[in-house]
mmCIF file of C-alpha atoms and ligand atoms in Angstrom:
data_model
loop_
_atom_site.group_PDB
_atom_site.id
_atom_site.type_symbol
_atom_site.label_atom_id
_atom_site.label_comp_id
_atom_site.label_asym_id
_atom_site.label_seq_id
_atom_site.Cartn_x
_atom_site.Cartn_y
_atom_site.Cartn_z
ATOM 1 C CA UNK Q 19 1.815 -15.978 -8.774
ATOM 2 C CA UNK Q 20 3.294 -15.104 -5.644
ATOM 3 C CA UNK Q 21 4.441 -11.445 -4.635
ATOM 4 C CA UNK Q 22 7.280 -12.546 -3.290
ATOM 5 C CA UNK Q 23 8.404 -14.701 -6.607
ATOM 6 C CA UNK Q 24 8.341 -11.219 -8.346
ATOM 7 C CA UNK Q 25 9.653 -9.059 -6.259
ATOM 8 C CA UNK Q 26 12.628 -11.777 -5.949
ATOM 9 C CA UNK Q 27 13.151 -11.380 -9.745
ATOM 10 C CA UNK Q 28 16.080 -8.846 -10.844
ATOM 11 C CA UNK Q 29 13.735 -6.840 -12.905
ATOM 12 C CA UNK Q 30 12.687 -2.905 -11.916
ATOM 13 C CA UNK Q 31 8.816 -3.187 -11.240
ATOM 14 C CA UNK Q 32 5.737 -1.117 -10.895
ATOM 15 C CA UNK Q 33 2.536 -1.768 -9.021
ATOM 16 C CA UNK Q 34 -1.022 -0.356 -8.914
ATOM 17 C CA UNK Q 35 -2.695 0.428 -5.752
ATOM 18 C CA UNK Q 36 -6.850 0.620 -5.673
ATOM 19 C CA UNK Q 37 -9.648 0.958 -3.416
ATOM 20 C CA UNK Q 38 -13.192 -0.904 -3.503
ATOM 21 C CA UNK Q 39 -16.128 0.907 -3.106
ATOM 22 C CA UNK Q 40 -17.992 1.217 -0.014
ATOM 23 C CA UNK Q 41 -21.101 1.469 -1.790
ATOM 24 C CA UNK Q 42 -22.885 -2.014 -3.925
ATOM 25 C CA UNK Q 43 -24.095 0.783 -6.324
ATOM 26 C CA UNK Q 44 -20.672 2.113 -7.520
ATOM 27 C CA UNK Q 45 -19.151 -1.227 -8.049
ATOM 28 C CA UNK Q 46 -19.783 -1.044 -11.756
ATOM 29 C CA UNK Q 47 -17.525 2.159 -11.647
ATOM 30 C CA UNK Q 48 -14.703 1.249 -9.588
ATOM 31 C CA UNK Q 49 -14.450 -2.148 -11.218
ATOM 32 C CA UNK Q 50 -13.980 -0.299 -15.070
ATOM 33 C CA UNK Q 51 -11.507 1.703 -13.128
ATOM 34 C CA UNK Q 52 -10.009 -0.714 -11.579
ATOM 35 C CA UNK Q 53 -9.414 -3.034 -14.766
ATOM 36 C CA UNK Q 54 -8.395 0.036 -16.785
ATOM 37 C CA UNK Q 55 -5.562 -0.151 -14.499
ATOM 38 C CA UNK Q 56 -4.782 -3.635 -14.656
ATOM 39 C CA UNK Q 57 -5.183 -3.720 -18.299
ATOM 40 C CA UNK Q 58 -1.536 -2.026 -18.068
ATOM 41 C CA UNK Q 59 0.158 -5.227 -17.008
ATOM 42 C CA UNK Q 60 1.930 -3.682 -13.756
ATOM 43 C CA UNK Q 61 4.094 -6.051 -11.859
ATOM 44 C CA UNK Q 62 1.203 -6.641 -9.619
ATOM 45 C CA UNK Q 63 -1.793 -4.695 -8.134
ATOM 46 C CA UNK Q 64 -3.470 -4.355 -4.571
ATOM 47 C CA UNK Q 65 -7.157 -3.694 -3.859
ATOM 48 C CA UNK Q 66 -7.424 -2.171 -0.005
ATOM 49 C CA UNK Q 67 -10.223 -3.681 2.698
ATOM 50 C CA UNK Q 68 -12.606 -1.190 3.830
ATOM 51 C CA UNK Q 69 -12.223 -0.148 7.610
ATOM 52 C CA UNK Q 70 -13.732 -3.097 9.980
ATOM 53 C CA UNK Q 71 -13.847 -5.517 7.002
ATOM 54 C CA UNK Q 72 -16.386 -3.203 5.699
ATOM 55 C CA UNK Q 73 -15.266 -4.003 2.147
ATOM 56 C CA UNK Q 74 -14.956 -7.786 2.264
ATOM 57 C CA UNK Q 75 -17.028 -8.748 -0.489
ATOM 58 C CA UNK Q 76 -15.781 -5.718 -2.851
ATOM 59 C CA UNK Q 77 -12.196 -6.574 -2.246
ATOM 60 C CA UNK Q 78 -12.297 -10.061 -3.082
ATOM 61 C CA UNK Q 79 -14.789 -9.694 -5.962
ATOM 62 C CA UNK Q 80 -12.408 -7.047 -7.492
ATOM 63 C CA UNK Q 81 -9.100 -8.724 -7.013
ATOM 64 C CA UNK Q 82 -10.770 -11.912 -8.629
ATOM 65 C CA UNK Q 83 -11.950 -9.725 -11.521
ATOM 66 C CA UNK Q 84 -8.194 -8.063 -11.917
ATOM 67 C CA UNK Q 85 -6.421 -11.649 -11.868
ATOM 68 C CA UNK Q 86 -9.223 -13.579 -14.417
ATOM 69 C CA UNK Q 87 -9.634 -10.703 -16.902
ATOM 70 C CA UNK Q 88 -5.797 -8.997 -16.673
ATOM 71 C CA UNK Q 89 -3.773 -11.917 -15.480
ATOM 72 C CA UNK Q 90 -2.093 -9.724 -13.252
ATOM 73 C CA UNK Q 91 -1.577 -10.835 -9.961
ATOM 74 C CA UNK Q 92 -3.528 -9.334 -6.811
ATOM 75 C CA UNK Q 93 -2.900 -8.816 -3.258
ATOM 76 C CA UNK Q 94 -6.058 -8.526 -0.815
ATOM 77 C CA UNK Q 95 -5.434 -6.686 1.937
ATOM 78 C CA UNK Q 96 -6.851 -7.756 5.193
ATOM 79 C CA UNK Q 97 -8.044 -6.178 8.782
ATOM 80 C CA UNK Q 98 -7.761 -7.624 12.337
ATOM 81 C CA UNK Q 99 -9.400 -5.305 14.177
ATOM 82 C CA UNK Q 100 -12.769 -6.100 15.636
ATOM 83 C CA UNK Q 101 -12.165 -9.298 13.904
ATOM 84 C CA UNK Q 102 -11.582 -12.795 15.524
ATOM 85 C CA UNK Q 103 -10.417 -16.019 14.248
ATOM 86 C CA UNK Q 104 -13.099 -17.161 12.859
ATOM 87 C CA UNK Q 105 -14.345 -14.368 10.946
ATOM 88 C CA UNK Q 106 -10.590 -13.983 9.360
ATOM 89 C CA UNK Q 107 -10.770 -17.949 8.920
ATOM 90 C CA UNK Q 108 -14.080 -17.119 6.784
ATOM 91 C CA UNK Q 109 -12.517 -14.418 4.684
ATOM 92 C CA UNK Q 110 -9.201 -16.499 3.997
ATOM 93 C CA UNK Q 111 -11.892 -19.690 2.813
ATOM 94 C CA UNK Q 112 -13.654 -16.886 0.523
ATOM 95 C CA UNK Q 113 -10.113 -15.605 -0.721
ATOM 96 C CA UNK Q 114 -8.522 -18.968 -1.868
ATOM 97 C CA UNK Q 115 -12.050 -19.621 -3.776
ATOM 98 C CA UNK Q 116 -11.269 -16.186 -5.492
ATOM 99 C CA UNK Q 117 -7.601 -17.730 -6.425
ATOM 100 C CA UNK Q 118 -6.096 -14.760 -4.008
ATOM 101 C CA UNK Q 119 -2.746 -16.219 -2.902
ATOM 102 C CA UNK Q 120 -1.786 -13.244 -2.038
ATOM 103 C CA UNK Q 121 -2.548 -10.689 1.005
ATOM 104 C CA UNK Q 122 -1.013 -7.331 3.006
ATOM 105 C CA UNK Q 123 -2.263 -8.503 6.636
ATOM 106 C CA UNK Q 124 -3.261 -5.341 8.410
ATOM 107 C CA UNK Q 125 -4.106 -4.854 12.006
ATOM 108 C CA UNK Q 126 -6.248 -1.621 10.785
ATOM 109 C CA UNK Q 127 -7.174 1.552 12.476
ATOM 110 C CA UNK Q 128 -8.622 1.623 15.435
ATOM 111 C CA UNK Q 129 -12.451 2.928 15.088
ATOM 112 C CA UNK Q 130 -14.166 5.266 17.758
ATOM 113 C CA UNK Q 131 -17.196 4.496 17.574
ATOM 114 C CA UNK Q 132 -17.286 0.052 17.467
ATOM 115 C CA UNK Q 133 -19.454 -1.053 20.509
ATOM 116 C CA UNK Q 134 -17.965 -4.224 20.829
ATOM 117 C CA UNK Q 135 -14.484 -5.675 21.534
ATOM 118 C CA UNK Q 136 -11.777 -4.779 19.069
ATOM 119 C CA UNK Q 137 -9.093 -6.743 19.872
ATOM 120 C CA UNK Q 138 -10.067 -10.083 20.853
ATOM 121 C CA UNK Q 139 -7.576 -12.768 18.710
ATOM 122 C CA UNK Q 140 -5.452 -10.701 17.124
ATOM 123 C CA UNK Q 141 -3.534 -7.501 18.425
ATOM 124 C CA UNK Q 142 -1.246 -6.778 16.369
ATOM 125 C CA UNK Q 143 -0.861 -7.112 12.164
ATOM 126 C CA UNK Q 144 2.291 -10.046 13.449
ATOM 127 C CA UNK Q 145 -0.949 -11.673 14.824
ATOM 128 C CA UNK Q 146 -2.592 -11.481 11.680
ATOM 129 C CA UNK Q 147 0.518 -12.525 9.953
ATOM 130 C CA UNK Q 148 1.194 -15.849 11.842
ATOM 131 C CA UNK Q 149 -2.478 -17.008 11.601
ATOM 132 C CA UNK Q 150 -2.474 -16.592 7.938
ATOM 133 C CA UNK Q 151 0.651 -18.292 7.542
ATOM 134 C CA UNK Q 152 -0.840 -21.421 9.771
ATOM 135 C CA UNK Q 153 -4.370 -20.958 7.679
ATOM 136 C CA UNK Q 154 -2.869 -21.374 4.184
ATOM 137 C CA UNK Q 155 -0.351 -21.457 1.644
ATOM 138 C CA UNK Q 156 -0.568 -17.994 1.215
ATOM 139 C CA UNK Q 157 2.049 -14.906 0.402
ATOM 140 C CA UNK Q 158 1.628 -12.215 2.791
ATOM 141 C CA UNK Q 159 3.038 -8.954 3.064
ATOM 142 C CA UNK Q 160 2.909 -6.096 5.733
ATOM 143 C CA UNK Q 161 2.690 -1.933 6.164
ATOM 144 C CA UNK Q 162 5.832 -0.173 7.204
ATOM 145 C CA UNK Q 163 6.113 3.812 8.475
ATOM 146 C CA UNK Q 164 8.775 5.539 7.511
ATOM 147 C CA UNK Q 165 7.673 8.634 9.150
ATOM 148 C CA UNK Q 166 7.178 5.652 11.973
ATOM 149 C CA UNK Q 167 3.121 4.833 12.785
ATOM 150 C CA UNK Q 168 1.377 7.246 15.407
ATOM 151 C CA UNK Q 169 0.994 4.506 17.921
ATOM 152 C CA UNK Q 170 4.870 3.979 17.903
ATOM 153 C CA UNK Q 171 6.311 5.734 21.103
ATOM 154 C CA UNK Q 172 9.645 6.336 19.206
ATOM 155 C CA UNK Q 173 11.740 5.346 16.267
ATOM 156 C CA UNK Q 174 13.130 2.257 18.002
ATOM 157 C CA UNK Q 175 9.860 1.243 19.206
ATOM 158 C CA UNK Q 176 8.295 1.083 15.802
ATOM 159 C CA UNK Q 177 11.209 -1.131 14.191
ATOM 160 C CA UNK Q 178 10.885 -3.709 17.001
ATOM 161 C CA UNK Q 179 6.519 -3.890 16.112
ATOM 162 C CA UNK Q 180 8.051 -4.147 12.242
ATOM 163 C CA UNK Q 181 10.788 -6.413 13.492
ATOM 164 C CA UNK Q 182 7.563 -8.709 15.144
ATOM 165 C CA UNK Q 183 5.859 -8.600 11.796
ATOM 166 C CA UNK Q 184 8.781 -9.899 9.970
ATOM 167 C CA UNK Q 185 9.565 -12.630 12.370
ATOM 168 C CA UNK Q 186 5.834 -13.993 12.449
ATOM 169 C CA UNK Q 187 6.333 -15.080 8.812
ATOM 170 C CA UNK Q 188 5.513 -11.399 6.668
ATOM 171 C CA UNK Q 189 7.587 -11.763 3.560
ATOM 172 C CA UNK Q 190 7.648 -8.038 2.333
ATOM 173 C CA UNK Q 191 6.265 -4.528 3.451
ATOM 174 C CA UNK Q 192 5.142 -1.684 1.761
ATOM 175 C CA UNK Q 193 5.450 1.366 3.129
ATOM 176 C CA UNK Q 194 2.990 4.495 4.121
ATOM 177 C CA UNK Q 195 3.171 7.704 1.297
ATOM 178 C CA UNK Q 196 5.904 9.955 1.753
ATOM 179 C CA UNK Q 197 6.836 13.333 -0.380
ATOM 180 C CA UNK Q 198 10.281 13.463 0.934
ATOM 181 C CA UNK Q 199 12.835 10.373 -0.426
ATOM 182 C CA UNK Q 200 15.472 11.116 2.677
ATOM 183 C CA UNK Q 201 12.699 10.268 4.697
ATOM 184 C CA UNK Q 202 12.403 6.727 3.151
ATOM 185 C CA UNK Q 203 16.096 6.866 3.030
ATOM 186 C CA UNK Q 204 17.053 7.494 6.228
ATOM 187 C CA UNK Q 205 14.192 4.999 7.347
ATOM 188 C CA UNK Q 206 15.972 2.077 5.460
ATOM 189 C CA UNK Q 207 19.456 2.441 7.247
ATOM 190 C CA UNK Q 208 17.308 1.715 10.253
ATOM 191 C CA UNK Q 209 15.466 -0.917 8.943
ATOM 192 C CA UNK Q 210 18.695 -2.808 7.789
ATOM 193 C CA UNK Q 211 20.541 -1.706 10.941
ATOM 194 C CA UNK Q 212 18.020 -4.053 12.867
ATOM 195 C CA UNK Q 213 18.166 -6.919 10.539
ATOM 196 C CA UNK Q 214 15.173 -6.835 9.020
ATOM 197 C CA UNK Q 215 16.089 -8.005 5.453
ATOM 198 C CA UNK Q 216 12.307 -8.565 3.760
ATOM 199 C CA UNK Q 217 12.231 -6.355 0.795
ATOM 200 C CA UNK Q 218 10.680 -2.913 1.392
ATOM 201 C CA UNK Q 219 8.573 -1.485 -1.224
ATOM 202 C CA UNK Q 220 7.754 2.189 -1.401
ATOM 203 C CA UNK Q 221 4.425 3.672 -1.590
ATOM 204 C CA UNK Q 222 4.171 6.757 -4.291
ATOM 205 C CA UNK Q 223 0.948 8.310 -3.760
ATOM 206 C CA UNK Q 224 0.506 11.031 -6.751
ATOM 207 C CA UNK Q 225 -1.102 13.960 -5.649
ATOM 208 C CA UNK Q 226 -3.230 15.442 -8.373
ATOM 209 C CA UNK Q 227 -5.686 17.492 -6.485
ATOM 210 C CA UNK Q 228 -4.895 20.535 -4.198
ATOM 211 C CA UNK Q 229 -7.712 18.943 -1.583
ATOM 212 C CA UNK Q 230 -5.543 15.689 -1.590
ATOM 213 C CA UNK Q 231 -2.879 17.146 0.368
ATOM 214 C CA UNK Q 232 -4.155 18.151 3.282
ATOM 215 C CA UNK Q 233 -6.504 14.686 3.471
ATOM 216 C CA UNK Q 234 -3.181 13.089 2.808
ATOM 217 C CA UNK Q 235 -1.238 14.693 5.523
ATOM 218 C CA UNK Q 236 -4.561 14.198 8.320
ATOM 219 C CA UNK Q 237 -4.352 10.222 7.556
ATOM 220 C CA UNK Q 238 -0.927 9.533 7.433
ATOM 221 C CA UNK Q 239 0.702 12.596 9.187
ATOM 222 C CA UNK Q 240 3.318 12.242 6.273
ATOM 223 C CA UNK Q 241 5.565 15.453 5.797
ATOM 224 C CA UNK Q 242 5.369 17.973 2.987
ATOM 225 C CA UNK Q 243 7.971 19.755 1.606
ATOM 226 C CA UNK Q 244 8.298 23.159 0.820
ATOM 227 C CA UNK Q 245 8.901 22.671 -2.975
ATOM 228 C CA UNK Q 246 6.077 20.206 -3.081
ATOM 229 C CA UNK Q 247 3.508 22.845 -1.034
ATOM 230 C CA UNK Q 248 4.133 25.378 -3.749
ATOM 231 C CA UNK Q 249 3.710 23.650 -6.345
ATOM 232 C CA UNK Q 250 -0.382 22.702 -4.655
ATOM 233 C CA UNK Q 251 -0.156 26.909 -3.881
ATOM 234 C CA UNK Q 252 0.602 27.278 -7.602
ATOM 235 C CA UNK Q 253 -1.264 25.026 -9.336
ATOM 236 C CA UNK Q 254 -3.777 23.393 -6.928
ATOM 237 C CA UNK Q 255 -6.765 25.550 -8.293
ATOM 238 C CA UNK Q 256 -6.065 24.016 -11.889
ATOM 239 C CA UNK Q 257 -7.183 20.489 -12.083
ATOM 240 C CA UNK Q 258 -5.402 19.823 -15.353
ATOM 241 C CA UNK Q 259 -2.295 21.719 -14.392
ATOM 242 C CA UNK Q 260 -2.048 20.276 -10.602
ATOM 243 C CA UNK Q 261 -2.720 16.555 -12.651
ATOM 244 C CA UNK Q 262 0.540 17.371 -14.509
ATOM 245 C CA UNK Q 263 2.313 18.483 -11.615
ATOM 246 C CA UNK Q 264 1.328 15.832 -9.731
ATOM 247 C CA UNK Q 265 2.531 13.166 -12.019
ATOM 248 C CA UNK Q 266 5.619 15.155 -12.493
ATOM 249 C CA UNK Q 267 6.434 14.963 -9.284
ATOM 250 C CA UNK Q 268 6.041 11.039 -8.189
ATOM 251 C CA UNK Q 269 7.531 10.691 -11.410
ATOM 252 C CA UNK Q 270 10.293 12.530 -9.863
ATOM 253 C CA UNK Q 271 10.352 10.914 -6.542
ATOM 254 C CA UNK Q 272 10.130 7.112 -8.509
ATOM 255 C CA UNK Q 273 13.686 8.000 -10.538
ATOM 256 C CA UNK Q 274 15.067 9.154 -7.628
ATOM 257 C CA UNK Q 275 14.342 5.692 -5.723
ATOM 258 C CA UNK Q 276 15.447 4.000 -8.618
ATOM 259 C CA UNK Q 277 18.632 5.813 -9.645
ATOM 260 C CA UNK Q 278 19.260 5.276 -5.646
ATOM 261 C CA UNK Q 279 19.079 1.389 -6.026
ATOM 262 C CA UNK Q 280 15.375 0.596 -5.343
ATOM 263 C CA UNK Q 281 13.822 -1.683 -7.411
ATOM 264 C CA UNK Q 282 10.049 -1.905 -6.465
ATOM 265 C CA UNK Q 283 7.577 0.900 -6.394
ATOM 266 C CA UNK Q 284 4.045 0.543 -5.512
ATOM 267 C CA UNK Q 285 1.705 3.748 -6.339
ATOM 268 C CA UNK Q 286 -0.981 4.654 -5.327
ATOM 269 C CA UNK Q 287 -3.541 5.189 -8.376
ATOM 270 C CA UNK Q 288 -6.377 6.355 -5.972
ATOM 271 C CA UNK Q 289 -8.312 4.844 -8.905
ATOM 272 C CA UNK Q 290 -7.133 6.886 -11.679
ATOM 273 C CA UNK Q 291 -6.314 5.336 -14.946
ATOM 274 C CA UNK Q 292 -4.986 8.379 -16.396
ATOM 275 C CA UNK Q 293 -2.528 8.648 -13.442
ATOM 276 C CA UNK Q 294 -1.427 5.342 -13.620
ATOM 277 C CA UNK Q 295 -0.836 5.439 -17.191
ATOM 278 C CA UNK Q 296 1.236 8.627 -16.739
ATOM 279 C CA UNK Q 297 3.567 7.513 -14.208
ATOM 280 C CA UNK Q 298 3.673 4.305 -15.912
ATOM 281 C CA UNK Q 299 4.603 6.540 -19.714
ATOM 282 C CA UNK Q 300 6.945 8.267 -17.909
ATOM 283 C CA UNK Q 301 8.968 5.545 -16.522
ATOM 284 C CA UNK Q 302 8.750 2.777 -19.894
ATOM 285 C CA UNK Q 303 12.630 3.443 -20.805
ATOM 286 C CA UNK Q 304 13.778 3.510 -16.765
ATOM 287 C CA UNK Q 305 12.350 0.452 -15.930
ATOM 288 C CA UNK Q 306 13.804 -1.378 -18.201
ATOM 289 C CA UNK Q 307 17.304 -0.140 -17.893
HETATM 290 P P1 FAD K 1 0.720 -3.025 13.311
HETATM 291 O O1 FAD K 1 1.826 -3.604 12.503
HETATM 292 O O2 FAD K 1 0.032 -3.913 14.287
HETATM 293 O O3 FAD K 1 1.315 -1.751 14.058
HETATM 294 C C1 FAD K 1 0.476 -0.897 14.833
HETATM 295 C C2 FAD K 1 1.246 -0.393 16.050
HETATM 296 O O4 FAD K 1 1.546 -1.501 16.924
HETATM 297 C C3 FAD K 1 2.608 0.230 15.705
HETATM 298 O O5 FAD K 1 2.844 1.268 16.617
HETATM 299 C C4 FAD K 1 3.584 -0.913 15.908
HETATM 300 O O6 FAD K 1 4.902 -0.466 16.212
HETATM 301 C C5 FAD K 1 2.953 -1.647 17.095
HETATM 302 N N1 FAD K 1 3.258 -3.091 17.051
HETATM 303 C C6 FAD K 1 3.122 -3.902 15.975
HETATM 304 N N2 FAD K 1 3.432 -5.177 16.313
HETATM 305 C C7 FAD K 1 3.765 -5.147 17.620
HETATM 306 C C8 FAD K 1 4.156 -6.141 18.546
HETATM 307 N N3 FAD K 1 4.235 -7.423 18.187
HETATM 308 N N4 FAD K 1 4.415 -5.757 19.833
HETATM 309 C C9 FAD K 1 4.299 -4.464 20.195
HETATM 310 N N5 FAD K 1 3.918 -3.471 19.353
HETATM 311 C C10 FAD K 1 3.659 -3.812 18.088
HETATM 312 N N6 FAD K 1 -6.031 0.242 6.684
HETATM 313 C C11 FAD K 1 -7.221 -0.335 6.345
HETATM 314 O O7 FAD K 1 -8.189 -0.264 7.103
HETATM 315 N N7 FAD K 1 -7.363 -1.016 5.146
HETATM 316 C C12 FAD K 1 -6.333 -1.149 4.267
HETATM 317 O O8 FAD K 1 -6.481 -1.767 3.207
HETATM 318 C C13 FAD K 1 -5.071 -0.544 4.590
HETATM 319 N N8 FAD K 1 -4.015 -0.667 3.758
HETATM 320 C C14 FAD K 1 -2.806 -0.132 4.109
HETATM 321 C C15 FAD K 1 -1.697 -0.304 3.269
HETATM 322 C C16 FAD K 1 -0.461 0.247 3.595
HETATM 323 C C17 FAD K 1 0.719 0.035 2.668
HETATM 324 C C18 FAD K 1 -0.319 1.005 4.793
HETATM 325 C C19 FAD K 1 1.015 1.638 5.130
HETATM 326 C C20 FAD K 1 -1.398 1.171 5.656
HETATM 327 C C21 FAD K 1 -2.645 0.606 5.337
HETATM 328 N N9 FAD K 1 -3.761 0.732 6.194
HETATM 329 C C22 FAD K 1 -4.962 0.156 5.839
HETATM 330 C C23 FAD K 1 -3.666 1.495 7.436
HETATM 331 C C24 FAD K 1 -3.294 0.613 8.667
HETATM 332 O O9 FAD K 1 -4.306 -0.339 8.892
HETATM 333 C C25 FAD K 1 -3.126 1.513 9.887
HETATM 334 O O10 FAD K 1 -1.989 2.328 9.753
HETATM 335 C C26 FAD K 1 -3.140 0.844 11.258
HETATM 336 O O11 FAD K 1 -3.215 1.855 12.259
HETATM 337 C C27 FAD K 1 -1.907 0.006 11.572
HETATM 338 O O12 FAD K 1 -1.887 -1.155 10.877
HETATM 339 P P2 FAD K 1 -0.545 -2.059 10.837
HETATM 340 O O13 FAD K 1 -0.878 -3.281 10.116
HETATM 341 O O14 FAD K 1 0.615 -1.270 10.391
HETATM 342 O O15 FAD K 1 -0.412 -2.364 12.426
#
């Protein structure tokens, strides 16, 4: 099933958010992880592609595994950088034999230490997006800053790269973690404002381990409130207690979103089933009403 079939439904949803590993080793692990997950029926799940494609073969293998034992439909996400067209063409060919109809086309951070050329086809995700869309019959989606991306030189500059995206053929984006809901708030009157009118889907990243934070806050630069930093001061030294908290609080953030007429939330599970399944407990009456 396509993403964009069910986020066009008028239904509240919830989606999963996982990781391959980078290692062959801990596939085993990730994968039992992984399906514990799916084996909640969310909406639909995502499985993210190691930096450089270093993931390829995990990603596909486990969003193959989520969609034939769960049913539940996966997104691959997918680099550009230090990619070129045929090396994407050979991971879309390896995707549609995985029955992936479904992928978040990324450009991808750029690495410091690649020794060859890493940006030959593609430049940009809209690149990405417009040679998937000519590749396949294929659903693809896009990332979205609400805090706006690092490489932006201002607010309005970021909305037109977004804007780009959009108008290459991405059907939906997702946006980068954020603690603060005025943030994503304030970020959608300018999204709308520009007439970009794909459906925006925000990213809920549960923190549940004081050390999470600050590797949180050093990828995405994402700010962190003051009632959210005492609650890691308070409770970050107790696994069990910051685990609570840290449900408690996307929880929190998710009902907000919702209450405030969003209907789509994608979290983060960082792998956890526990964490999924408590977000997911916590919000069985709201999402239906
Ligand atoms: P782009 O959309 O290309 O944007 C990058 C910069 O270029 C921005 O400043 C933008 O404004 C500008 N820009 C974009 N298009 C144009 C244009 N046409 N003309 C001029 N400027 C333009 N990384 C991974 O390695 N693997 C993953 O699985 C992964 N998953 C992610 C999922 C989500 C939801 C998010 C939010 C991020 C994810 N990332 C992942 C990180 C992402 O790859 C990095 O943030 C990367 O630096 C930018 O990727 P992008 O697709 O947003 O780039």
């Amino acid at each position: 099933m396509k993403i964009r079939d069910i986020l066009n439904k008028d239904t509240a949803t919830i989606s999963f958010e996982v990781f391959p590993p980078k290692k062959s080793t801990d596939f085993g692990n990730v994968e039992a992880a992984a399906l514990g997950i799916a084996a909640l029926q969310p909406a639909y799940m995502s499985v993210t592609y190691g930096a450089g494609g270093s993931t390829k073969g995990h990603t596909i293998a486990l969003a193959g595994e989520i969609q034939k034992q769960h049913n539940v439909p996966t997104v691959a996400h997918l680099t550009c950088v230090c990619a070129d067209r045929s090396s994407i063409g050979a991971a879309l060919t390896e995707m549609q034999a995985a029955g992936i109809e479904n992928i978040l086309a990324l450009r991808g951070d750029i690495p410091k230490d690649f020794d060859g050329e890493v940006f030959t086809d593609f430049t940009h995700a809209s690149d990405l997006v417009r040679f998937i869309k000519e590749s396949g019959d294929f659903c693809v989606g896009g990332a979205c800053y609400p805090e706006v991306h690092p490489d932006s030189a201002n607010k309005n500059a970021d909305i037109q790269g977004l804007k780009a995206k959009v108008d290459a053929g991405c059907e939906y984006l997702t946006t980068q973690m954020f603690f603060d809901n005025n943030i994503f708030f304030n970020f959608m009157y300018r999204v709308r404002e520009a007439g970009i009118t794909v459906p925006i889907i925000p990213g809920i990243m549960p923190i549940t381990r004081g050390v999470q934070v600050k590797n949180a806050v050093k990828l995405s630069g994402c700010n962190v409130p003051e009632r959210f930093k005492n609650i890691v001061d308070r409770f970050g030294d107790n696994p069990e207690a910051m685990k609570q908290a840290g449900i408690a609080y996307a929880t929190d953030q998710i009902i907000d979103l919702l209450a405030n007429g969003v209907k789509h939330i994608h979290v983060y599970s960082m792998n956890k089933p526990d964490v999924a399944a408590g977000i997911q407990r916590n919000l069985s009456e709201i999402l239906k009403a």
